[in-house]
CSV table of C-alpha atoms in Angstrom, one decimal:
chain,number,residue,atom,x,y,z
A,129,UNK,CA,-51.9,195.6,207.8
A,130,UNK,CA,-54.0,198.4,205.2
A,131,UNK,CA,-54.0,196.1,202.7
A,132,UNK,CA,-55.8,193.6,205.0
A,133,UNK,CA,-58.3,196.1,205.6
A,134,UNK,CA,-58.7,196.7,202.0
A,135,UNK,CA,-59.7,193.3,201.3
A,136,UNK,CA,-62.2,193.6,204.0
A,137,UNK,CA,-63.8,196.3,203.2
A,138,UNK,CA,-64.1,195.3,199.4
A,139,UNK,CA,-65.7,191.9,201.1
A,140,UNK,CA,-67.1,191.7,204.3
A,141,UNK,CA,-67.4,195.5,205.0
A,142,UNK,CA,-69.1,196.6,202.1
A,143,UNK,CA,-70.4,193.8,200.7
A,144,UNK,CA,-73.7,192.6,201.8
A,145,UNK,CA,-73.6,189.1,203.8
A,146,UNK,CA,-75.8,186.4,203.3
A,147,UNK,CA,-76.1,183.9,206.7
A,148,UNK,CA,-78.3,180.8,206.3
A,149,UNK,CA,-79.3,179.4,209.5
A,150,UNK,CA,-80.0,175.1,210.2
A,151,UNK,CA,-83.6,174.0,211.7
A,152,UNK,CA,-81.9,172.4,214.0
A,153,UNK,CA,-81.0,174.4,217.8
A,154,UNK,CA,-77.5,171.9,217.6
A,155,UNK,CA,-76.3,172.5,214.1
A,156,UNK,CA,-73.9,174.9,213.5
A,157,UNK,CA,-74.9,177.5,210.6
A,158,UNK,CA,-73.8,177.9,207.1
A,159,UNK,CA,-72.4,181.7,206.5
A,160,UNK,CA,-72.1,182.4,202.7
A,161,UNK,CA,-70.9,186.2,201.5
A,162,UNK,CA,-72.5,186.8,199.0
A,163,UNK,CA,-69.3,188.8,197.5
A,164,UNK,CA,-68.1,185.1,197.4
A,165,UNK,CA,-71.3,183.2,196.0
A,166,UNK,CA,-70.1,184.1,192.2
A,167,UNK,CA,-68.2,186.4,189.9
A,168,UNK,CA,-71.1,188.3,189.7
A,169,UNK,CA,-70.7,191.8,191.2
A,170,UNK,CA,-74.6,192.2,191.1
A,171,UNK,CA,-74.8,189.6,194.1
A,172,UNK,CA,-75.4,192.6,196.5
A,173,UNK,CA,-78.7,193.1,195.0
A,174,UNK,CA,-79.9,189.9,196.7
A,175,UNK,CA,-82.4,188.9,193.5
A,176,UNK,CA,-79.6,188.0,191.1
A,177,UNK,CA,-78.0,185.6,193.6
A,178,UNK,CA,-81.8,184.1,195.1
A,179,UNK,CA,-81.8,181.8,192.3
A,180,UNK,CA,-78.3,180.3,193.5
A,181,UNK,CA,-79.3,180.3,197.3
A,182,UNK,CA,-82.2,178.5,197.3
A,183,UNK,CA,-81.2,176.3,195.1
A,184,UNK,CA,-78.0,175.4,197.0
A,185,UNK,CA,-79.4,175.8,200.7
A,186,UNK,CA,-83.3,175.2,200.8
A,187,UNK,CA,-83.1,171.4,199.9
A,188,UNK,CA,-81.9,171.0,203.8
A,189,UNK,CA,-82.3,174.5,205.7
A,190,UNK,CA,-86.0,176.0,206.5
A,191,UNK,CA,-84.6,179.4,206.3
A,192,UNK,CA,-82.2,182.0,204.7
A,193,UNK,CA,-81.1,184.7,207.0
A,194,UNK,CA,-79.7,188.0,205.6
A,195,UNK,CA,-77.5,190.4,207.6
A,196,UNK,CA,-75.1,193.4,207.1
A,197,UNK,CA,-71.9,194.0,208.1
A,198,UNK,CA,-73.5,196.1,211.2
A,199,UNK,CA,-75.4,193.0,212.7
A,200,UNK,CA,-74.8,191.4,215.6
A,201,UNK,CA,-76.5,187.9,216.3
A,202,UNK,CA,-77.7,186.1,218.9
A,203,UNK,CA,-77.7,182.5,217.8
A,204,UNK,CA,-80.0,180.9,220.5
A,205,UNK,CA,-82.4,183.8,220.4
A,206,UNK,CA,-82.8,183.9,216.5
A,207,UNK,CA,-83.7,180.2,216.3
A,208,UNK,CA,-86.1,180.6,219.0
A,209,UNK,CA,-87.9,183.6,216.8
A,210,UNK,CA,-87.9,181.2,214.1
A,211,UNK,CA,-89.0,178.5,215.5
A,212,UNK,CA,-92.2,180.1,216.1
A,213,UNK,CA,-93.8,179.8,212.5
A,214,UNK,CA,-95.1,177.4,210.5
A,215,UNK,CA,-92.0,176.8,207.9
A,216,UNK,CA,-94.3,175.2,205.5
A,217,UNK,CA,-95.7,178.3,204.6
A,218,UNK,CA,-94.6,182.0,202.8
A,219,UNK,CA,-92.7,184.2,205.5
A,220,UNK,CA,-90.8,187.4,205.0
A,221,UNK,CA,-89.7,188.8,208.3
A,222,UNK,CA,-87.9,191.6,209.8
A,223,UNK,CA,-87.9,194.8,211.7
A,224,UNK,CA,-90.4,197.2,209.7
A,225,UNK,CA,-89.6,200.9,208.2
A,226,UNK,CA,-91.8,203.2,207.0
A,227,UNK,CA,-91.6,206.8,205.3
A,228,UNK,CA,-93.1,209.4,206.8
A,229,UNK,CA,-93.6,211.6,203.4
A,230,UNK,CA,-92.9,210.7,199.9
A,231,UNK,CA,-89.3,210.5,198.5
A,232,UNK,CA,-87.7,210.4,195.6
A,233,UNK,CA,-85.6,207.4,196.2
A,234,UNK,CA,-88.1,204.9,196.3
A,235,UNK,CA,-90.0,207.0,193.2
A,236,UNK,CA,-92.9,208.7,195.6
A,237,UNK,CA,-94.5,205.3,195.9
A,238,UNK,CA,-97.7,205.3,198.4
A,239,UNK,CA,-97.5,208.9,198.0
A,240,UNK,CA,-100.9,209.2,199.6
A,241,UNK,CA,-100.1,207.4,202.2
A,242,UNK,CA,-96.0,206.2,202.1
A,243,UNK,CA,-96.4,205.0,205.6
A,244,UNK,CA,-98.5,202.0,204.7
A,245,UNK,CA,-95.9,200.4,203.3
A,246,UNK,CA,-93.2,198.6,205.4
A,247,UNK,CA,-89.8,196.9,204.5
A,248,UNK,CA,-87.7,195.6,206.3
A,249,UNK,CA,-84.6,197.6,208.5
A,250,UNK,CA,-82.0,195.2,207.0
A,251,UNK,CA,-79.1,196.1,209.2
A,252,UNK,CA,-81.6,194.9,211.7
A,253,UNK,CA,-81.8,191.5,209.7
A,254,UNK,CA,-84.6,190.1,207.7
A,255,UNK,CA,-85.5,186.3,207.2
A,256,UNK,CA,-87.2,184.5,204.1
A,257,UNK,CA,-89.0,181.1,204.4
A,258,UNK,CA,-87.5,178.9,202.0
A,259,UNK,CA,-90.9,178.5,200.3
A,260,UNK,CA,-91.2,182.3,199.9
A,261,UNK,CA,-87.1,181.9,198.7
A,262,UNK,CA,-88.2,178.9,196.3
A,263,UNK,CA,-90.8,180.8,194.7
A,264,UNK,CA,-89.2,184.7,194.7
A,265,UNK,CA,-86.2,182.6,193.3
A,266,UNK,CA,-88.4,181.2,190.0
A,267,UNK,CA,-90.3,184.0,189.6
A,268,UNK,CA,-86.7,186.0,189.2
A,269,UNK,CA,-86.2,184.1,186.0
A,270,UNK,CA,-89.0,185.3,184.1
A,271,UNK,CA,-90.1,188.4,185.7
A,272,UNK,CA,-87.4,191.1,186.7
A,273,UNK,CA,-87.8,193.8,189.0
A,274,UNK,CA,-89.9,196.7,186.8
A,275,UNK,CA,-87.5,199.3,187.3
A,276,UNK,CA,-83.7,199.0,186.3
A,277,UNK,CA,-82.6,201.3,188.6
A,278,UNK,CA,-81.5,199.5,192.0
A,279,UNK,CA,-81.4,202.9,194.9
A,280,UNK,CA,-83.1,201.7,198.0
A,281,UNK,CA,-82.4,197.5,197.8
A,282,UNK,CA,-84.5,197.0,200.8
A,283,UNK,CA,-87.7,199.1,199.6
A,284,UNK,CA,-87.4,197.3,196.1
A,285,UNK,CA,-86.8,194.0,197.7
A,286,UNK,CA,-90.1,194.5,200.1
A,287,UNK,CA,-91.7,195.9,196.8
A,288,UNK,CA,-90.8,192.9,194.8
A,289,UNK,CA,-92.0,190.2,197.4
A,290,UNK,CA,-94.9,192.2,198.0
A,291,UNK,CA,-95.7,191.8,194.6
A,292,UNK,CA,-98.6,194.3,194.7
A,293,UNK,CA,-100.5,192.5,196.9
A,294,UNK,CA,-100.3,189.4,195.7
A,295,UNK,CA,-97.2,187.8,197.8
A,296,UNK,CA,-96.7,188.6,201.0
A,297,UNK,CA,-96.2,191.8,203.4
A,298,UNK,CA,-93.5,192.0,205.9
A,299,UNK,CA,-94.4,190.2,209.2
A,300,UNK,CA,-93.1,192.4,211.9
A,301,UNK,CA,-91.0,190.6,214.3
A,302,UNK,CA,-89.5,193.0,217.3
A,303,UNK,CA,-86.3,190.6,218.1
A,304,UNK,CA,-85.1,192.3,215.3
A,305,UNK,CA,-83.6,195.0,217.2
A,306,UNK,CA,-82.2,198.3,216.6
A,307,UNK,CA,-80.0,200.5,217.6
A,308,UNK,CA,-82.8,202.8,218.7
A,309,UNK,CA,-85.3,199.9,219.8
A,310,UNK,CA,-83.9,196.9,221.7
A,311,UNK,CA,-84.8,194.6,224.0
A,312,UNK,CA,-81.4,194.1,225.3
A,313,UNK,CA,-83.1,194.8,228.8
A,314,UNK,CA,-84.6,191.4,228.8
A,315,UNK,CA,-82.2,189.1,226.8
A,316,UNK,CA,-84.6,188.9,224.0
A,317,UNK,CA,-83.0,190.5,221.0
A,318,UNK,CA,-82.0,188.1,218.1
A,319,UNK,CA,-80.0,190.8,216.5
A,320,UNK,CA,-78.7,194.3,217.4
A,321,UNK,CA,-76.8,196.8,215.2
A,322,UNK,CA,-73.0,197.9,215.7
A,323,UNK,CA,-73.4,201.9,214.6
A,324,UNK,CA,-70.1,203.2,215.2
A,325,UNK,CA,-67.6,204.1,212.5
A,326,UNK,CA,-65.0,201.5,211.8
A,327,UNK,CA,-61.3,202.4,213.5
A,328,UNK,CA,-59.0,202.0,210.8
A,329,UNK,CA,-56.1,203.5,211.8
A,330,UNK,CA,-55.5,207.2,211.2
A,331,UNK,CA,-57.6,209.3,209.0
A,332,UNK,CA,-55.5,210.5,205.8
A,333,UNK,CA,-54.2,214.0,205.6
A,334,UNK,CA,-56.3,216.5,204.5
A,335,UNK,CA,-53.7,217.0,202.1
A,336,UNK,CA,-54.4,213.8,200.6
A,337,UNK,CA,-57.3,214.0,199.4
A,338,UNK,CA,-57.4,216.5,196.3
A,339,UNK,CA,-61.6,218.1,195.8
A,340,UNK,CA,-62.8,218.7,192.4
A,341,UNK,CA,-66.2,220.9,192.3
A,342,UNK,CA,-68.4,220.7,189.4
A,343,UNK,CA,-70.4,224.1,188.6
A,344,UNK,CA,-71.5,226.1,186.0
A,345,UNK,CA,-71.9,230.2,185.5
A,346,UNK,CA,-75.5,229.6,186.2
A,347,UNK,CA,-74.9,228.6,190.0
A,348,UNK,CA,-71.7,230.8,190.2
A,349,UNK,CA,-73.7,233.8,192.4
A,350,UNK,CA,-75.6,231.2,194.7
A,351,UNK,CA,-74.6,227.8,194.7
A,352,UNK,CA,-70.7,228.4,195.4
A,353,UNK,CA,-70.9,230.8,197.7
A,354,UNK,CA,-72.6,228.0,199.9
A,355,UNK,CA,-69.9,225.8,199.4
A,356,UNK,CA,-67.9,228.5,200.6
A,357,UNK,CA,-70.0,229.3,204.1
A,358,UNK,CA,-69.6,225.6,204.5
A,359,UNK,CA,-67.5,223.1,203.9
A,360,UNK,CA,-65.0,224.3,201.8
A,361,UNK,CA,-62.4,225.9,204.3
A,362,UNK,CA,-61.7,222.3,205.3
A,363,UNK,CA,-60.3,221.0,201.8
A,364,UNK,CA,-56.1,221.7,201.7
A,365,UNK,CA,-56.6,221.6,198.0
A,366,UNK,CA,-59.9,222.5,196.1
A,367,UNK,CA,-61.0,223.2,191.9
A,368,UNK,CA,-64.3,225.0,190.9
A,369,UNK,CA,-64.1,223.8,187.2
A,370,UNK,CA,-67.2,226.1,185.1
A,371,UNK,CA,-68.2,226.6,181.6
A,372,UNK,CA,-66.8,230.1,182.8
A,373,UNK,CA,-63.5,231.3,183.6
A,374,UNK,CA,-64.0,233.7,187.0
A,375,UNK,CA,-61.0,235.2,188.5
A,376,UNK,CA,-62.9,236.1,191.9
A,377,UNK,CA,-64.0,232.4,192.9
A,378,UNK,CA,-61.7,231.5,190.8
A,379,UNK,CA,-63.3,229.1,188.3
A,380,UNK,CA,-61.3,227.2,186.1
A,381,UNK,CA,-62.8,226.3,182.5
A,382,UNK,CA,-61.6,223.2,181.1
A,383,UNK,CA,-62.9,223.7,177.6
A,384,UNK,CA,-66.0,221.8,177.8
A,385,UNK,CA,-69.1,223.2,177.3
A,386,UNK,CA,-71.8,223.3,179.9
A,387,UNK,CA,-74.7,220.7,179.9
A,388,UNK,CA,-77.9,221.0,181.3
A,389,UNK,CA,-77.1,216.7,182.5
A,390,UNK,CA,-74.8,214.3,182.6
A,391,UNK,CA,-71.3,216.1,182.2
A,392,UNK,CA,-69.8,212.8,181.2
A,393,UNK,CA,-67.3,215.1,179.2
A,394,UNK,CA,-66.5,217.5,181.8
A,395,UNK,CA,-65.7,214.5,184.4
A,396,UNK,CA,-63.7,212.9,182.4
A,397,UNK,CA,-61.3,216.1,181.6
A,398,UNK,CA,-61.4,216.3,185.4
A,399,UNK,CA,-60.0,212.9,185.6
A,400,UNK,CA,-57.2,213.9,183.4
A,401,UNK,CA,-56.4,217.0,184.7
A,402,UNK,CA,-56.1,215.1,188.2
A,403,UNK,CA,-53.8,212.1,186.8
A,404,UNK,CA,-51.6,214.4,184.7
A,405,UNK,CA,-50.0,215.5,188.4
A,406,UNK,CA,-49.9,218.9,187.6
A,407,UNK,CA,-51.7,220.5,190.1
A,408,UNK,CA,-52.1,217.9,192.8
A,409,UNK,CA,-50.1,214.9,193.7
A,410,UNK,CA,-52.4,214.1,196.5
A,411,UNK,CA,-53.5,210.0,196.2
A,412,UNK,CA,-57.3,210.5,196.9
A,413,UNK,CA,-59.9,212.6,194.5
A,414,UNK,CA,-63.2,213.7,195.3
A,415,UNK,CA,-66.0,214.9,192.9
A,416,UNK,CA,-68.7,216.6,194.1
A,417,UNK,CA,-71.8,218.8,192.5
A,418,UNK,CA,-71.8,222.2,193.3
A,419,UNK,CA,-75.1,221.0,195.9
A,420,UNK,CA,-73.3,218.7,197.4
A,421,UNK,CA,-73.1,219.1,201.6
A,422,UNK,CA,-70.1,217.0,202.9
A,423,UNK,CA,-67.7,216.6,206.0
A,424,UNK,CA,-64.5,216.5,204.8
A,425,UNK,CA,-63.2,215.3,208.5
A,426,UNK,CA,-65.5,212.5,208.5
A,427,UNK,CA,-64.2,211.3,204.4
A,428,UNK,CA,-60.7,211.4,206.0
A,429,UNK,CA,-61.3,209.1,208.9
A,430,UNK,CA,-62.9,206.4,205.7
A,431,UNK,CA,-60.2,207.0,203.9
A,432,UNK,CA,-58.1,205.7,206.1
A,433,UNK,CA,-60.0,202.5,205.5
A,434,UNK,CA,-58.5,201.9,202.5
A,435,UNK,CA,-54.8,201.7,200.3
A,436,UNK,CA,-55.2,204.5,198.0
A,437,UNK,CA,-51.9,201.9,196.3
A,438,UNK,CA,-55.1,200.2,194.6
A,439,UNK,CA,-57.9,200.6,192.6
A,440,UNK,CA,-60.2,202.1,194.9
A,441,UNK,CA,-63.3,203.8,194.0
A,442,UNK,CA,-65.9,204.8,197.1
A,443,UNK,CA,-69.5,206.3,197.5
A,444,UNK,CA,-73.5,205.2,197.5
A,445,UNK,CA,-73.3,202.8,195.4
A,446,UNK,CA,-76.6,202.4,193.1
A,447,UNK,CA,-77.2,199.7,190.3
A,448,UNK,CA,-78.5,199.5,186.7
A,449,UNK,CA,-79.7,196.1,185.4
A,450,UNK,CA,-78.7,194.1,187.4
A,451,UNK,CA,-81.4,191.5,186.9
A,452,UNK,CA,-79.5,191.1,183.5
A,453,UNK,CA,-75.9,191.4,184.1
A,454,UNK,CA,-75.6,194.9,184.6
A,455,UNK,CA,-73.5,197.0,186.5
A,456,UNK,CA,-72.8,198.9,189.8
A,457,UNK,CA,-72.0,202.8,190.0
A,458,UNK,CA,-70.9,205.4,191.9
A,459,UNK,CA,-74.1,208.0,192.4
A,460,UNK,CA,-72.4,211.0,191.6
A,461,UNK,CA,-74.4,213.8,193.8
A,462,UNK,CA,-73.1,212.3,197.5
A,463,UNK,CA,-69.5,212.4,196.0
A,464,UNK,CA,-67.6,210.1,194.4
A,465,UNK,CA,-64.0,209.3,195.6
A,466,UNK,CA,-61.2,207.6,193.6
A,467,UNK,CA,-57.7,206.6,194.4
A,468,UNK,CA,-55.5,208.0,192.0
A,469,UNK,CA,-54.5,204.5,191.0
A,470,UNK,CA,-58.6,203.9,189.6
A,471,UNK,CA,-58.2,207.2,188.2
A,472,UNK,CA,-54.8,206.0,186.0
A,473,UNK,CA,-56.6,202.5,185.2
A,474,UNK,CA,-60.0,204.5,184.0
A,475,UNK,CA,-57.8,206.6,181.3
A,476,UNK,CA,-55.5,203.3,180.8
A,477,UNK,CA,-58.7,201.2,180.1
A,478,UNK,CA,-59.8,203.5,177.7
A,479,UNK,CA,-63.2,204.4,178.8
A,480,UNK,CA,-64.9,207.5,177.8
A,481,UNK,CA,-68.0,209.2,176.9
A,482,UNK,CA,-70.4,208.4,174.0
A,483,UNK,CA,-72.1,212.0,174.4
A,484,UNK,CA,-71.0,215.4,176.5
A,485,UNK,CA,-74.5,214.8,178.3
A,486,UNK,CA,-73.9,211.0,179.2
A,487,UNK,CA,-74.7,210.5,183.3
A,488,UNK,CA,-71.2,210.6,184.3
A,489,UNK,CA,-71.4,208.3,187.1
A,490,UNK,CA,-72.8,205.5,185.4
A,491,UNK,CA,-70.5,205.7,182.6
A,492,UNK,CA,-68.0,205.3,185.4
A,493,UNK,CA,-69.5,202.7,186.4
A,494,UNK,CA,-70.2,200.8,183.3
A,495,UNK,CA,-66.0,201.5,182.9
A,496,UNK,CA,-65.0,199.8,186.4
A,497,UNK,CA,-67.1,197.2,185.5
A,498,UNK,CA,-65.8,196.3,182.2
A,499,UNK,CA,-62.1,196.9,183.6
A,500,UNK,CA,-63.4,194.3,186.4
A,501,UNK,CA,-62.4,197.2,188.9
A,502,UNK,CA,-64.7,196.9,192.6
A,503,UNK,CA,-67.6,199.8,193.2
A,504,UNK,CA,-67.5,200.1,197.1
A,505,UNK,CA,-70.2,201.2,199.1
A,506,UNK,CA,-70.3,203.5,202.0
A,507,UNK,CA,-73.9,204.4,203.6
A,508,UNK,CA,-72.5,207.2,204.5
A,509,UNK,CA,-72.6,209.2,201.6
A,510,UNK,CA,-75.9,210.2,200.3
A,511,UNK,CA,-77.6,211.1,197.0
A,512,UNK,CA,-80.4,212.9,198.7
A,513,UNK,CA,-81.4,215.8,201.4
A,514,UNK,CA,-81.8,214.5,205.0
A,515,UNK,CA,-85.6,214.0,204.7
A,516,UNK,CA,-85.6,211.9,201.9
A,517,UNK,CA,-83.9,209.2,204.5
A,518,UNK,CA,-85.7,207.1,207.8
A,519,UNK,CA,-84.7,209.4,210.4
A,520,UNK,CA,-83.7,206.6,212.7
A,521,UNK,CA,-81.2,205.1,209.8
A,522,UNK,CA,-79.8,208.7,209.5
A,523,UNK,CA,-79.6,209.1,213.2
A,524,UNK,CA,-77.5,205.6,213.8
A,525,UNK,CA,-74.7,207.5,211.1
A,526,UNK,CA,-71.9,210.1,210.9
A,527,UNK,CA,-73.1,211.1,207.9
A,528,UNK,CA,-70.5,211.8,205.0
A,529,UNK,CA,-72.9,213.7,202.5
A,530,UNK,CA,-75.8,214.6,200.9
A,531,UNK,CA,-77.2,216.6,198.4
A,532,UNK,CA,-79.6,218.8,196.4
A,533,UNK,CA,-80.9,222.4,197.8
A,534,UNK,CA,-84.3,222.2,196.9
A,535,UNK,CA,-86.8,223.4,199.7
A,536,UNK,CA,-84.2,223.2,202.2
A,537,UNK,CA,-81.6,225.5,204.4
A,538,UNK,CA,-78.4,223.9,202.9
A,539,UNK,CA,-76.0,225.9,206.2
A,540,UNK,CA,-78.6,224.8,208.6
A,541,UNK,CA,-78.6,221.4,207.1
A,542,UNK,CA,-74.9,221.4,207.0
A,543,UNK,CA,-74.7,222.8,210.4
A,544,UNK,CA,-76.7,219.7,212.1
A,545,UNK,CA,-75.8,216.6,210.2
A,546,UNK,CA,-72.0,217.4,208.9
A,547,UNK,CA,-70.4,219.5,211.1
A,548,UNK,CA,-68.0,217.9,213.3
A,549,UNK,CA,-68.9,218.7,217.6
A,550,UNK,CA,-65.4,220.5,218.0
A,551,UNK,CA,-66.8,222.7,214.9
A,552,UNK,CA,-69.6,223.4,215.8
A,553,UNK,CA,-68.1,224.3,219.4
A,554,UNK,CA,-65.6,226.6,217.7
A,555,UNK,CA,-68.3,228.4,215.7
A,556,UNK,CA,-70.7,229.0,218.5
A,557,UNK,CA,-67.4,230.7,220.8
A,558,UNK,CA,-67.0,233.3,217.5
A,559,UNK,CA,-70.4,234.1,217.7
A,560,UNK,CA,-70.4,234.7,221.0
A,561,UNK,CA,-67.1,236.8,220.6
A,562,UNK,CA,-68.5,238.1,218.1
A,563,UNK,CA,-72.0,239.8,219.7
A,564,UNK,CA,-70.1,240.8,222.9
C-alpha cells in the first residue's frame, strides 16, 4: 500500500542505516537503523548516535559498518576485506572522494589543493574499527564538530576523524565498489550501489503539485525570464510572488516587503495563501528561489513515493546543532516540498517568524521539529550548481534540482542535467523544423 511506502521512506529509504558486522565468518550480523536507535532525529548525523553504538556493539563486535539505502552487500566478501587488518588498531575505511576545485559546501576547505583530502563515498560503505569508534565516540562528548552547520555529513565526518592530522586519514579499500568502479568482473566487490530511482507506483499529476516562486523586482528582467525558457512550462499551476505587483509576468505581491535574506515572512504568507484553498487545491506544494533549476517530471515520479494524507515535508535535508539537540531542515534553494497536510499542521502549530529576514527554511525546520513532524531527505535535490558536486555522485542520479546562477549557463545547465530524454528529443526536432 502508499502508506507502506511512506513509512519506508521516512525509515529505511531516507534514513541513513547503520549495519554492524560479527568477527566471526559464521555469525549472523546485527542490522540497527539508526532512525530506530533513539528518539533522536539527529541520529542521521552519525556523531550524535556514535556514543550509543559503540557503547552497545563494540564490547563484542570488532567493527561497525555503515551503509545507505543504495548499498548492496556481499557478506562473505566484506568479512574477508575486514579480516585483513589488524583490529587492534585505529581504522577508517572506505571508497575515497575527492574535489576537484573548491566548493562551497564543504566551506572551500584545501582550497589550494581540495583534492588532498579524501572521504569516504558512503553509498559505497565505510567501516570504523571499534577502537577508532571507542575513541571518536568519547571525544564527541567534550569536543563537538566546529561548525554547527551539518551540509556534506560524509566530508565533515572524514574532517572530524581526521582531526587535522592528528587521527587518522581514510584507508582506501577498492572492494568498496561503485557504481562507476567495480570489480563485479572478478567476484571481489564487498559492496556495490543500486542507482536507479525507486518505482513507487505512478508519478502524481502534474496538477497535484501546486509551485510557488519566490522573486523580487530586482530579478524580475533576468532571473524569471529563465525560469520561463526552462522549466516552467511544465508546472499545471505556478505563482511568482514579488515585493512588486507586474501584470506582464504576472507577479503577485503579498504585502511583505522585500529582504535582502531570509524571507521568513514572505514564506510563511506563502504557506497561507496555499492552505487557505483559494487558488489551488492541489495536495503537494513546492517552493523554489527564483535560481532554482528543477525537473518537474522527475519531482512527480518522488512524489509518488509518498501519501500527501500525511505530514510530509521533502528536500536536501541539512542540519544545525545537532551535536546538542538541534534540528534538521529543509535547504530552501533546491526546493522544498510539503504536503498540504505539513502545511495545515505548520499554521496549526503555531510557528512563525521572529524577524521578516529570518532563514526561512531553518525556521521551518526548527517548527517540524518542535511539532515532532519528520524532515525527509532526497539526494536528489540540490542546494548548489552542478560543480559544486563529485561528478561521479551526480552522474549515478536523475537529478531533481539545483541552484544558484553564478558563473554558470543556467539553460545549458538545465538542458544537460534536468531535462527529461523525450524533452530534450522534442526540442532538438523544433530546432531542426525550425532552421529548415
Amino acid at each position: 500500500s502508499k502508506k507502506k511506502k511512506v513509512e519506508n521512506s521516512w525509515g529505511l529509504w531516507f534514513v541513513r542505516d547503520v549495519t554492524r558486522f560479527c568477527a566471526v565468518l559464521q555469525s549472523s550480523p546485527d542490522v540497527v537503523l539508526l532512525h530506530k536507535l533513539s528518539d533522536y532525529d539527529g541520529n542521521w548525523s552519525i556523531l550524535p548516535a556514535l556514543p550509543r553504538l559503540a557503547s552497545q556493539y563494540c564490547q563484542t563486535s570488532l567493527w561497525i559498518v555503515f551503509l545507505e539505502e543504495e548499498t548492496n552487500v556481499n557478506l562473505h566478501n566484506l568479512l574477508q576485506v575486514l579480516s585483513k587488518f589488524n583490529t587492534r588498531k585505529e581504522w577508517f575505511l572506505g571508497r575515497p572522494l575527492h574535489d576537484d576545485e573548491p566548493t562551497i559546501i564543504h566551506h572551500y576547505a584545501f582550497s589550494e589543493d581540495p583534492s588532498s583530502f579524501s572521504y569516504p563515498d558512503f553509498m559505497a560503505g565505510w567501516a570504523l574499527s571499534c577502537p577508532l569508534a571507542k575513541r571518536t565516540a568519547e571525544r564527541v562528548n567534550y569536543e563537538p564538530p566546529k561548525s554547527d552547520f551539518t551540509i556534506d555529513l560524509q566530508h565533515e565526518i572524514a574532517l572530524y576523524i581526521w582531526e587535522e592530522g592528528r587521527g587518522p586519514a581514510l584507508t582506501v579499500v577498492n572492494e568498496f565498489c561503485s557504481e562507476l568502479q567495480r570489480l563485479s568482473s572478478t567476484g571481489d566487490c564487498a559492496t556495490t550501489i543500486n542507482t536507479f530511482l525507486s518505482a513507487c507506483g505512478n508519478p502524481v499529476q502534474k496538477e497535484d503539485v501546486f509551485v510557488a516562486v519566490k522573486t523580487c523586482q530586482r530579478f524580475h528582467g533576468d532571473r524569471v525570464p529563465l525560469v520561463k525558457q526552462t522549466w516552467e512550462k511544465d508546472a499545471a499551476s505556478l505563482e511568482y510572488y514579488s515585493d512588486f505587483t507586474d501584470p506582464y509576468i504576472p507577479t503577485i505581491h503579498l504585502g511583505v516587503p522585500n529582504t535582502e535574506r531570509g524571507h521568513c515572512q514572505k514564506t510563511f504568507a506563502i504557506l497561507k495563501r496555499f492552505a487557505s484553498g483559494v487558488v489551488t487545491q492541489a495536495p503537494w506544494l513546492l517552493i523554489v528561489d527564483d535560481d532554482t533549476l528543477i525537473s518537474l517530471p522527475r519531482l512527480w515520479r518522488l512524489l509518488g513515493c509518498y501519501d500527501p494524507n500525511e505530514a510530509v515535508s521533502v528536500g536536501e535535508r541539512y542540519g544545525y546543532g545537532l551535536s546538542r539537540d538541534g534540528y534538521s531542515y529543509i535547504t530552501g534553494g533546491g526546493g522544498m516540498v510539503f504536503s498540504r497536510v505539513a502545511v495545515q499542521n505548520i499554521l496549526a502549530g503555531g510557528c512563525g517568524c521572529h524577524s521578516s529576514d529570518a532563514p526561512d527554511d531553518m525556521v521551518l525546520g526548527m517548527c517540524l521539529t518542535t511539532l515532532g513532524l519528520p524532515v525527509t531527505h532526497s539526494p536528489l535535490f540540490h542546494q548548489a550548481r552542478p560543480q559544486d558536486y563529485v561528478k561521479e555522485l551526480l552522474a549515478r542520479q536523475s537529478p531533481i534540482s539545483f541552484h544558484k546562477h553564478w558563473n554558470i549557463n543556467p539553460v545549458a545547465v538545465y538542458q544537460h542535467w534536468l531535462k527529461e530524454p523525450n524533452q530534450r528529443r522534442a526540442h532538438s526536432l523544433t530546432k531542426t523544423r525550425e532552421e529548415l
